[in-house]
Coordinates of C-alpha atoms and ligand atoms in Angstrom, one line a residue:
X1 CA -5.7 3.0 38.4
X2 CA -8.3 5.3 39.4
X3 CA -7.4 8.1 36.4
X4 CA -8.3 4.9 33.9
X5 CA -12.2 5.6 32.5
X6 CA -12.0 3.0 29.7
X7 CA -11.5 0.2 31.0
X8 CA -9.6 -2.8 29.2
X9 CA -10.3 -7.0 30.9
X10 CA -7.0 -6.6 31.7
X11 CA -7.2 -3.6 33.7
X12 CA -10.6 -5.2 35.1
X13 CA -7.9 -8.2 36.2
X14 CA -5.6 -6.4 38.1
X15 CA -7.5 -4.2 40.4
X16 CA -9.3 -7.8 41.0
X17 CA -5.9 -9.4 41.9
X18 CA -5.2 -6.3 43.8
X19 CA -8.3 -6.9 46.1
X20 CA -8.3 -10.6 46.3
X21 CA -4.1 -10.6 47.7
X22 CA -5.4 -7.9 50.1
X23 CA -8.2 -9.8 51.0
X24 CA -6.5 -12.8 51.8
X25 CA -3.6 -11.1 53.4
X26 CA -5.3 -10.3 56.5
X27 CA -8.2 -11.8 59.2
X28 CA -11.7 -10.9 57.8
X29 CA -13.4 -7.9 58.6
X30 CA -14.6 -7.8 62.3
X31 CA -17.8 -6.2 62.8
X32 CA -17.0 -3.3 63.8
X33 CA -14.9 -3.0 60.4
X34 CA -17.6 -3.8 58.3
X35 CA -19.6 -1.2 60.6
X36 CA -17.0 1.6 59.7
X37 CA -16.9 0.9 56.1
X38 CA -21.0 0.9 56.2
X39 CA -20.7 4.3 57.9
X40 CA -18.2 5.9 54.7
X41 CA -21.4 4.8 52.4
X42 CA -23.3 6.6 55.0
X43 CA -21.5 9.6 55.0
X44 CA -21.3 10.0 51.3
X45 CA -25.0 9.6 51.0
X46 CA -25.6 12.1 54.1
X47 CA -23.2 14.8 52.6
X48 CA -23.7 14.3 48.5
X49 CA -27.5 14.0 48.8
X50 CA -27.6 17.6 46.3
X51 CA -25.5 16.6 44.0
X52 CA -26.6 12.9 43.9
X53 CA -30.2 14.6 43.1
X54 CA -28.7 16.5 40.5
X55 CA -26.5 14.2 38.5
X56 CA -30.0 12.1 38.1
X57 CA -32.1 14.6 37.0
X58 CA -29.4 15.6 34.2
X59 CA -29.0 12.4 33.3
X60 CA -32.9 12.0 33.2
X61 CA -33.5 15.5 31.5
X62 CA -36.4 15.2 34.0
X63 CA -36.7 13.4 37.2
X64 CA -38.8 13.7 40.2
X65 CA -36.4 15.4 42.7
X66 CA -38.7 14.1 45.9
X67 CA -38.1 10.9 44.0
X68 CA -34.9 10.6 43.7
X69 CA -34.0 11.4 47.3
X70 CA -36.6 8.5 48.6
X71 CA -35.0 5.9 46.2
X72 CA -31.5 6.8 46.0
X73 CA -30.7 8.1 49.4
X74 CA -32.9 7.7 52.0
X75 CA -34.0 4.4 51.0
X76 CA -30.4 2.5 51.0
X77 CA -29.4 5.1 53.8
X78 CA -32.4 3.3 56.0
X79 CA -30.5 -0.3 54.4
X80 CA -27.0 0.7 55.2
X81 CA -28.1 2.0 59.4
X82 CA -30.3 -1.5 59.1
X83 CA -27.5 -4.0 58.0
X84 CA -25.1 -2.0 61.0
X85 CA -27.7 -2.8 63.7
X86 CA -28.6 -6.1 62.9
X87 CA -24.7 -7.1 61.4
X88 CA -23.7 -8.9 64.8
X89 CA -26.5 -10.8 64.9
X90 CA -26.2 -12.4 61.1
X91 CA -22.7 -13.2 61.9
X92 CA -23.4 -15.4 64.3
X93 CA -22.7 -18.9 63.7
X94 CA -25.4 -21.1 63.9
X95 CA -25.8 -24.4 66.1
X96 CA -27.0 -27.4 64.2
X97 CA -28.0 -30.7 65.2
X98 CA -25.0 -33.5 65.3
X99 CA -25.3 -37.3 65.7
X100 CA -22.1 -36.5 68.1
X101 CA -20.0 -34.4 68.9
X102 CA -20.4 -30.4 68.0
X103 CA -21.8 -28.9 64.9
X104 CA -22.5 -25.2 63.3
X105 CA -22.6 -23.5 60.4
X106 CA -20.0 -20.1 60.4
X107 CA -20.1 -17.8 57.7
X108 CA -17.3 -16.8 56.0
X109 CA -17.0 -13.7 53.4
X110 CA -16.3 -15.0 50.0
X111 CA -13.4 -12.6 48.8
X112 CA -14.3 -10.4 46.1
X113 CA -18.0 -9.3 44.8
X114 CA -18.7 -8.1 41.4
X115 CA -21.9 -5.9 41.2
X116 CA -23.1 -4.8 37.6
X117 CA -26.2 -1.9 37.9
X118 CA -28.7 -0.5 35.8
X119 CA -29.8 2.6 34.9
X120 CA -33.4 3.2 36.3
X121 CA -32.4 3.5 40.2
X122 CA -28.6 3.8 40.2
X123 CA -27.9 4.7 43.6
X124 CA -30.6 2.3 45.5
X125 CA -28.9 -0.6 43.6
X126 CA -25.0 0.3 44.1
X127 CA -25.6 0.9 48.1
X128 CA -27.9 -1.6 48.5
X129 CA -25.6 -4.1 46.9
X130 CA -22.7 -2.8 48.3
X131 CA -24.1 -2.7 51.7
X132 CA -24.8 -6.1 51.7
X133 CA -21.4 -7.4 50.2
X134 CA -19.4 -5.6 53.2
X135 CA -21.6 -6.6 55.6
X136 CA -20.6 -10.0 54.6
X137 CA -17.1 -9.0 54.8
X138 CA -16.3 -8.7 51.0
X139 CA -13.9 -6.6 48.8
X140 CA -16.5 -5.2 46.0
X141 CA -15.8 -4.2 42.5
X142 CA -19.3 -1.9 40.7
X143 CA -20.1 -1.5 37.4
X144 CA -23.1 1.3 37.3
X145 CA -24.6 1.5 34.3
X146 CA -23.2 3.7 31.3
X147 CA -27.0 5.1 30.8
X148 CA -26.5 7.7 33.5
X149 CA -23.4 8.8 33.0
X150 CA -23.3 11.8 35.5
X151 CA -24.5 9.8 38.3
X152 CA -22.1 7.0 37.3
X153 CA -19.2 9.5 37.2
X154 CA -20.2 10.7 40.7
X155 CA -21.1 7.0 42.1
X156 CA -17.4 6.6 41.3
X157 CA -15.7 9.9 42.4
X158 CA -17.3 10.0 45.4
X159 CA -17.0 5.7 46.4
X160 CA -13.1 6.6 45.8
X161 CA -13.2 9.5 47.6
X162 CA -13.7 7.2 50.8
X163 CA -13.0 3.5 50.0
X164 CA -9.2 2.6 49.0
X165 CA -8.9 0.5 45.3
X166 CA -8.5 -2.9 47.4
X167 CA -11.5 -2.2 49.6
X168 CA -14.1 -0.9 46.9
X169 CA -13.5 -0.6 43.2
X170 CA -15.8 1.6 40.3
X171 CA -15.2 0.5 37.3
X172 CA -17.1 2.9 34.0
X173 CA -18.1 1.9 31.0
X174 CA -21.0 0.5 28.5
X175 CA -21.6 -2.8 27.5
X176 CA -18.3 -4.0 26.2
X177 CA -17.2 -3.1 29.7
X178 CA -19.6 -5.1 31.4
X179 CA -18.7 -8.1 29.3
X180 CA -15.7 -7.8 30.4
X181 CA -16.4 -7.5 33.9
X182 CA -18.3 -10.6 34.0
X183 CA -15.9 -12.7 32.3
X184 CA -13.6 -12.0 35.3
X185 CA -13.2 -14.7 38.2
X186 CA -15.1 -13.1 41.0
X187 CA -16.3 -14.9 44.2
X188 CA -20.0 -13.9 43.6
X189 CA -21.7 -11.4 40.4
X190 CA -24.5 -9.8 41.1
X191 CA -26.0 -8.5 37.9
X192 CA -29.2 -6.3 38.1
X193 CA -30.6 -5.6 34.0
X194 CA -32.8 -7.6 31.3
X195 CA -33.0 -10.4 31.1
X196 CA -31.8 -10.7 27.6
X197 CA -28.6 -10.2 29.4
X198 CA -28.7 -12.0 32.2
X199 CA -28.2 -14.9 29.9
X200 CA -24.8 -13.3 28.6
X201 CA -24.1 -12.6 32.0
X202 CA -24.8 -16.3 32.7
X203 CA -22.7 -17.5 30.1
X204 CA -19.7 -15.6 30.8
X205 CA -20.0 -16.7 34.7
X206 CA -20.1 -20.4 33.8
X207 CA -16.9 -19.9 32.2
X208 CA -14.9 -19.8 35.8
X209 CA -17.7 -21.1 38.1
X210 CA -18.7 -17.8 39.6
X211 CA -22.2 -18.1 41.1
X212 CA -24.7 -15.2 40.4
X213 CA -27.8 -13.5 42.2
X214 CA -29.1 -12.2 39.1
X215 CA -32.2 -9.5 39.3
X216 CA -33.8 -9.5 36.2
X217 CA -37.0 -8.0 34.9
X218 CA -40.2 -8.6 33.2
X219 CA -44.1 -8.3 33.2
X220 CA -45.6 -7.4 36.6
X221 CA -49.3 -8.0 36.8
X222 CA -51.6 -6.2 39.7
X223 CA -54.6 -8.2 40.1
X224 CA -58.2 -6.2 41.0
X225 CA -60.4 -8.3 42.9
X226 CA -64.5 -8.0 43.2
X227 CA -63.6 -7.8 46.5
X228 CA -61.1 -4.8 46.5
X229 CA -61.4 -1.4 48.3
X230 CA -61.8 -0.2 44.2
X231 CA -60.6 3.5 44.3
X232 CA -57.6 2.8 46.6
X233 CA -56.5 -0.4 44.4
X234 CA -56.8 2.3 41.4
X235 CA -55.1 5.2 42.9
X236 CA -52.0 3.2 44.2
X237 CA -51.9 1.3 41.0
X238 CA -51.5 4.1 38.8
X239 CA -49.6 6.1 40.9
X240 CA -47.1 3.0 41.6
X241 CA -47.0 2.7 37.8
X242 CA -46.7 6.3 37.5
X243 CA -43.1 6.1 39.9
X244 CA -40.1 7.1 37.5
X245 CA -42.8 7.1 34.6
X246 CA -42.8 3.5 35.0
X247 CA -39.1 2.5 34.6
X248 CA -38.8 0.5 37.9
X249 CA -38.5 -3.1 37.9
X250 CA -41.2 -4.2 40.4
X251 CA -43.3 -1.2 38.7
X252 CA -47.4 -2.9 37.8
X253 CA -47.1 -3.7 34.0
X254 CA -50.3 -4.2 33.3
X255 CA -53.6 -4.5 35.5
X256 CA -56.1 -6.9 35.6
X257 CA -59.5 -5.3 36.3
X258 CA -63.0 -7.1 36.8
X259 CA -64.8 -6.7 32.6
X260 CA -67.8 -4.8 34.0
X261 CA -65.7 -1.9 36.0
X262 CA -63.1 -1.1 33.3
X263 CA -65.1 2.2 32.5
X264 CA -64.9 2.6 36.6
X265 CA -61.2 1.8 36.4
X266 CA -60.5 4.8 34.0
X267 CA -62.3 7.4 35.5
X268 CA -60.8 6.7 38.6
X269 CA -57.4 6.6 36.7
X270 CA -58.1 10.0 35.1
X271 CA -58.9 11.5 38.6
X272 CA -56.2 10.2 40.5
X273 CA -53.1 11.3 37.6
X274 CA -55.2 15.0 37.3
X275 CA -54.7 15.1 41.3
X276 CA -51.1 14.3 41.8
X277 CA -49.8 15.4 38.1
X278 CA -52.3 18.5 36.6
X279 CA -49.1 19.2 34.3
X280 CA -47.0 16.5 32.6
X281 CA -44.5 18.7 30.2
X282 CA -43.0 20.9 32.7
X283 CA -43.8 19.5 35.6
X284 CA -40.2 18.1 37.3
X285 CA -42.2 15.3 39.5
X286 CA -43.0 14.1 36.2
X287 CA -40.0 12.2 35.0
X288 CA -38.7 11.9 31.6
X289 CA -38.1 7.9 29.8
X290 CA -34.5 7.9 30.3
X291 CA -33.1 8.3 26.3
X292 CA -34.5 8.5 23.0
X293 CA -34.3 4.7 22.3
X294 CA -37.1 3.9 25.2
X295 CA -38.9 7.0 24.3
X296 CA -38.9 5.6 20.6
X297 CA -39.7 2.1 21.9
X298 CA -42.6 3.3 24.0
X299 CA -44.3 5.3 21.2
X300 CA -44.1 2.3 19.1
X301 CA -46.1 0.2 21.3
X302 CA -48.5 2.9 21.2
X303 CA -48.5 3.2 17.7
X304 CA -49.0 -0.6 17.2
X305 CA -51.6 -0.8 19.6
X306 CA -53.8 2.2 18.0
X307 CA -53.3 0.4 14.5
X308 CA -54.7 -2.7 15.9
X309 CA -57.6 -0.8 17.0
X310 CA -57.0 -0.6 20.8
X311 CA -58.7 2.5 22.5
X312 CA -55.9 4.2 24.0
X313 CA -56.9 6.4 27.2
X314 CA -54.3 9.6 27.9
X315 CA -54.4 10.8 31.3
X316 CA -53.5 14.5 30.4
X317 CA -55.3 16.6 32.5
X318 CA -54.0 19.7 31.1
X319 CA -54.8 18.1 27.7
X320 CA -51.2 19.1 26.7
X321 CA -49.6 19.1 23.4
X322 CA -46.8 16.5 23.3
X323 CA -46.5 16.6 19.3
X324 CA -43.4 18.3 19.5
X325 CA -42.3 17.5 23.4
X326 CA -38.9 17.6 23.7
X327 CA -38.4 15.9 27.0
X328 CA -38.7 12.3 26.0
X329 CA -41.7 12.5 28.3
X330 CA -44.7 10.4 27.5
X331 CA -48.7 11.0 28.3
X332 CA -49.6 8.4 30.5
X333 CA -51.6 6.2 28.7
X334 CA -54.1 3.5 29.8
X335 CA -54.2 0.6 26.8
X336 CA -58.0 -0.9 27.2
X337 CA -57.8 -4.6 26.2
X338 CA -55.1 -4.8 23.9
X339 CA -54.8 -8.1 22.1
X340 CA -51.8 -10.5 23.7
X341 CA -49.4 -10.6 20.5
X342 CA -49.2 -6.8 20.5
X343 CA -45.9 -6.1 21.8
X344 CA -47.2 -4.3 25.2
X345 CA -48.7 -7.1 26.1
X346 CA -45.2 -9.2 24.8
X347 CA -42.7 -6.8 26.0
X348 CA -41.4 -5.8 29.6
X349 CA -43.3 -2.0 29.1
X350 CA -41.0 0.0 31.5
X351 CA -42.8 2.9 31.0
X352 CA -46.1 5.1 32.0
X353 CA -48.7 2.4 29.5
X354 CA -50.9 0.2 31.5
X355 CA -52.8 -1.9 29.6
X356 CA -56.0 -2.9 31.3
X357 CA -57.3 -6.7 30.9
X358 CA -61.0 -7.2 31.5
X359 CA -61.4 -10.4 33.0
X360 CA -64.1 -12.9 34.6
X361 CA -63.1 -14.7 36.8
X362 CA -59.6 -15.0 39.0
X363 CA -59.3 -18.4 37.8
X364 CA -58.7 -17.8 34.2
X365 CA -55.8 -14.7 35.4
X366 CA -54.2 -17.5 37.3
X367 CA -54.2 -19.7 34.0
X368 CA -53.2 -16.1 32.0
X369 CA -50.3 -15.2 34.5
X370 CA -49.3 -19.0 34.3
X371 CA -49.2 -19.1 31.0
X372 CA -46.1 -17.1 30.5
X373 CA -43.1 -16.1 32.0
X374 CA -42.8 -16.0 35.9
X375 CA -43.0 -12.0 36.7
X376 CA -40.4 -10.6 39.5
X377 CA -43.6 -9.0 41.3
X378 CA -47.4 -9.5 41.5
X379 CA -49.6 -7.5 43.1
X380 CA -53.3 -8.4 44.2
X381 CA -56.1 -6.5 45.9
X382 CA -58.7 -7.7 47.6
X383 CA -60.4 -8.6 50.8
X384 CA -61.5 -12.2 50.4
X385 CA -59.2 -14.3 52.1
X386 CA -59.7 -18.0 50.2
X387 CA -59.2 -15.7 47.0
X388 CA -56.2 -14.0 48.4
X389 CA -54.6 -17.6 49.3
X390 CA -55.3 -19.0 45.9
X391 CA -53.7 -16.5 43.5
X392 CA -50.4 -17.1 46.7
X393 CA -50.2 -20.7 46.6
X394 CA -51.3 -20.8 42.4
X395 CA -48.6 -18.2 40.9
X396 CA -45.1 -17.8 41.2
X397 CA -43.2 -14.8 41.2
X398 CA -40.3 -13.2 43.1
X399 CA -42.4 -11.5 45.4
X400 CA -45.6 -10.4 46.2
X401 CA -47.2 -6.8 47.6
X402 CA -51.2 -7.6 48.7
X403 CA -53.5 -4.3 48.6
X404 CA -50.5 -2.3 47.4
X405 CA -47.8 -2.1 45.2
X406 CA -43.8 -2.2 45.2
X407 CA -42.8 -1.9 49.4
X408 CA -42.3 -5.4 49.0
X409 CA -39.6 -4.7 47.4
X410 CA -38.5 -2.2 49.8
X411 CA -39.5 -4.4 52.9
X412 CA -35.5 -5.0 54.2
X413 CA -36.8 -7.7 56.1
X414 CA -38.0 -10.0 52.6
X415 CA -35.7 -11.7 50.2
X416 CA -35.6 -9.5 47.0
X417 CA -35.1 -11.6 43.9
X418 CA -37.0 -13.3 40.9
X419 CA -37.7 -16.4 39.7
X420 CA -37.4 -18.0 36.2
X421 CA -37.3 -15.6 33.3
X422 CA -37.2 -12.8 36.2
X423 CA -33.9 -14.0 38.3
X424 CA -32.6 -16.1 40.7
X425 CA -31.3 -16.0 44.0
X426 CA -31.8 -12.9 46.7
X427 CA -30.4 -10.3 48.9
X428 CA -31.1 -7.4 50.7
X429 CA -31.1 -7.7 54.5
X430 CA -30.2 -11.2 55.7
X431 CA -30.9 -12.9 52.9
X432 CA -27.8 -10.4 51.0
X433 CA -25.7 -11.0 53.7
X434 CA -25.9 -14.9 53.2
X435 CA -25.8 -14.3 49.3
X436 CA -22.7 -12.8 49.6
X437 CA -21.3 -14.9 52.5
X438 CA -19.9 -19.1 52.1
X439 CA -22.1 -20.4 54.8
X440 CA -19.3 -22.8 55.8
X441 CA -20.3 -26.3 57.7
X442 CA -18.2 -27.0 60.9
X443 CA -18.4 -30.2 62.9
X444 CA -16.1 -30.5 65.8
X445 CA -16.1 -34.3 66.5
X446 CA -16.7 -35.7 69.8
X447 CA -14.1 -36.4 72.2
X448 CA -12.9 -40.4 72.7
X449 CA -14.2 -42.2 75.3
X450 CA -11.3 -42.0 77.8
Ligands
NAD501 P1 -29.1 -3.8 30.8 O1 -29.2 -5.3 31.0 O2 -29.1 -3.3 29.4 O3 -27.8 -3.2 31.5 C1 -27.5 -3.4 32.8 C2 -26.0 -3.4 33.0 O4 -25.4 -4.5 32.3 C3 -25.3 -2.1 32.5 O5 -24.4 -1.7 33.5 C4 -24.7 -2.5 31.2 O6 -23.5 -1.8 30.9 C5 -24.3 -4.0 31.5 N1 -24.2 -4.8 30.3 C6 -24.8 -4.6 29.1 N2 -24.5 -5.6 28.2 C7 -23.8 -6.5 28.9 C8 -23.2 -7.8 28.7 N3 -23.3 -8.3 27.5 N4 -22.5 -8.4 29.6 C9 -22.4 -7.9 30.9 N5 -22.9 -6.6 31.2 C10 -23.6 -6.0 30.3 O7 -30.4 -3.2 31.6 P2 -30.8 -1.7 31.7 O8 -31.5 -1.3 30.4 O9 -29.8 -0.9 32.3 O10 -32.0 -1.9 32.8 C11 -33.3 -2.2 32.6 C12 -33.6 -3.6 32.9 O11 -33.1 -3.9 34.2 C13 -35.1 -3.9 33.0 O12 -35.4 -5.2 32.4 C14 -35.4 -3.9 34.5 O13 -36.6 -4.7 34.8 C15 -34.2 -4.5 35.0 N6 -34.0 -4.2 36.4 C16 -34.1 -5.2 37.3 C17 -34.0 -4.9 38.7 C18 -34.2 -5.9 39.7 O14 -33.8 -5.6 40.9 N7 -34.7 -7.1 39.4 C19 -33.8 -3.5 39.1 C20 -33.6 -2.6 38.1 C21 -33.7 -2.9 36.8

């Protein structure tokens, strides 16, 4: 099965069968199993980190090499060593109160995980994923994204290289793929990619009951209070934003700033990006939008917006020519006020634009953010405590960075998920091991009264 790269349902089917019947044919996984097969992810990561580098910055045409290793190997190489150390401890079954007799709650691995990836951090999200569905003592089946294919290719050469077919399965291919791959009956889908097709994902779930963790995307704000430490809320938003050239998830989409230090805000800006990037076009920290689609769709907000009259603000230091870049690499571009129907402002911008909304008072961004959509992040800085609590307790998102942006998300500790239009459900850490685990109720009843 491993020599088949276009993949039919039905070939989808059988390597699924295949790993349920060996799942079921033995006990589950003991920890120090689930330990070992932890440590093969380990060692792939450990001995491919060159080539895992390289396959992304092909399939990039440009990518921050420091980057890549931070987010695709030493990030879920510091999840995988986590999950081993604290493995024996989430397994534990846990005591609950009974009226009589003995009660607990044991978790049980569910049989067979699906896990569909996008493009924007492939590796982070297949070992991340995968290390929480063995640690929960799952057979897993992957489909990476068809955007990257190097990295995909080599995602899947190398997981076969070390997992047999009925442990951990790659299957490649592009959207009609994934379709099929979530019409299939697995014990749990996790699907990370837009929303738009989470609800196809959804849909196709529902057909055969298969619950989903589903980590979506959408319109991060970052909030700048009166009370911030200004030029560090600046630098770490634009730098944040700046990440991938904007094409992570949790990245800041756009930034409320208080009206009378927008012209503070930009010069900041233009300091901070002619710091870390004096060069854009050549420059491999600076990474390229991933294909010609989202480099078209990027420019077209742009265009929009300078139609409408927005001022547009590039931070090109080295005031370079892009008129005939061949890179798909885009200025970063600061959007001053641009009107809320503009599609920026609609649109999930996954890209290096932050638009910049002038505002009064934190009360009317609560009402804006509330307005619309629940974002998968939200950042705020600030140093006023009652302030702080209020944008908490009076917005809902999937998670929350205060005084900086992203680790949240990187925090193994917190549930990462959305909510709403952004997701639903969690893992990483604990939180994936119970996603991927049936926390099963047990009451052993009380003895008779001899
Ligand atoms: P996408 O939804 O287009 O594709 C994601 C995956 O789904 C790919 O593997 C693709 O082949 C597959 N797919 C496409 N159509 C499908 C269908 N009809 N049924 C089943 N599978 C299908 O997303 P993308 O462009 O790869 O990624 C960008 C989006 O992902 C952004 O919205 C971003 O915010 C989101 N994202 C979210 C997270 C998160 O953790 N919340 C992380 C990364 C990216």
């Amino acid at each position: 099965m491993s020599a088949i790269e276009s993949w039919t349902s039905t070939d989808i089917r059988t390597v699924l069968e295949k790993q349920r019947a060996a799942f079921l044919a033995c006990e589950p996984w003991s920890v120090e199993q689930r330990c070992e097969l932890l440590e093969r992810a380990i060692g792939l990561l450990v001995n491919h980190e060159r080539e895992i580098i390289d396959a992304l910055t092909a399939d990039f045409g440009h990518r921050s090499p420091g980057f890549s290793k931070g987010s695709e190997v030493l990030s879920p190489l510091a999840t995988l060593k986590q999950t081993q150390a604290e493995l024996a401890e989430w397994m534990r079954p846990q005591q609950r109160q009974a009226r009589a007799g003995e009660a607990w709650v044991q978790y049980q691995p569910l049989g067979v995980v699906g896990i569909v990836t996008a493009w924007n951090v492939p590796g982070y999200m297949v070992f991340s994923g995968l290390a929480g569905a063995l640690a929960a003592g799952n057979r897993v089946m992957i489909k990476p994204s068809e955007f990257t294919p190097k990295t995909s290719a080599l995602i899947a050469r190398l997981i076969r290289s070390v997992y047999a077919e009925d442990e951990v399965a790659v299957v490649l291919g592009g959207a009609d793929v994934g379709q099929a791959f979530c019409g299939q009956p697995f014990d749990h889908l996790l699907f990370t990619g837009a929303t738009s097709i989470g609800k196809h994902v959804l849909r196709a779930a529902a057909e055969n009951l298969v619950p989903v963790t589903l980590e979506l995307g959408g319109k991060s704000p970052t909030i700048i209070s009166r009370t911030a430490d200004f030029k560090d809320a600046v630098a770490k938003t634009v730098i944040g934003k700046l990440l991938n050239a904007g094409q992570l998830c949790v990245a800041p989409d756009y930034v409320f700033v208080p009206r009378e230090s927008v012209e503070t805000f930009i010069g900041i800006a233009k300091a901070v990006v002619a710091g870390f990037l004096p060069t854009l076009k050549d420059n491999p920290e600076y990474t390229s939008i991933i294909n010609s689609r989202h480099y078209e769709r990027l420019l077209g907000y742009l265009s929009e917006a300078r139609e409408a009259g927005v001022e547009l603000v590039e931070l090109n230091a080295g005031a370079e020519d892009f008129s005939n870049a061949t890179r798909n690499k885009i200025v970063p571009t600061l959007l001053r006020d641009p009107g809320d129907d503009l599609r920026v402002m609609q649109d999930e911008i996954f890209g290096p634009l932050l638009p910049i909304k002038p505002y009064d008072t934190i009360t009317e961004v609560i009402a804006w953010i509330n307005a619309r959509p629940r974002p998968l992040a939200l950042y705020y800085f600030g140093n006023d405590a009652a302030e702080e609590a209020q944008v908490l307790s009076r917005t809902c998102s999937g998670g929350v960075t205060l005084n900086g942006v992203l680790s949240h998300a990187s925090t193994e500790g917190l549930p990462f998920g959305g909510v709403g239009q952004s997701g639903m459900g969690a893992y990483h850490g604990i939180d994936g091991f119970r996603t991927f685990s049936h926390a099963k109720a047990v009451l052993r009843t009380a003895p008779n009264p001899a």
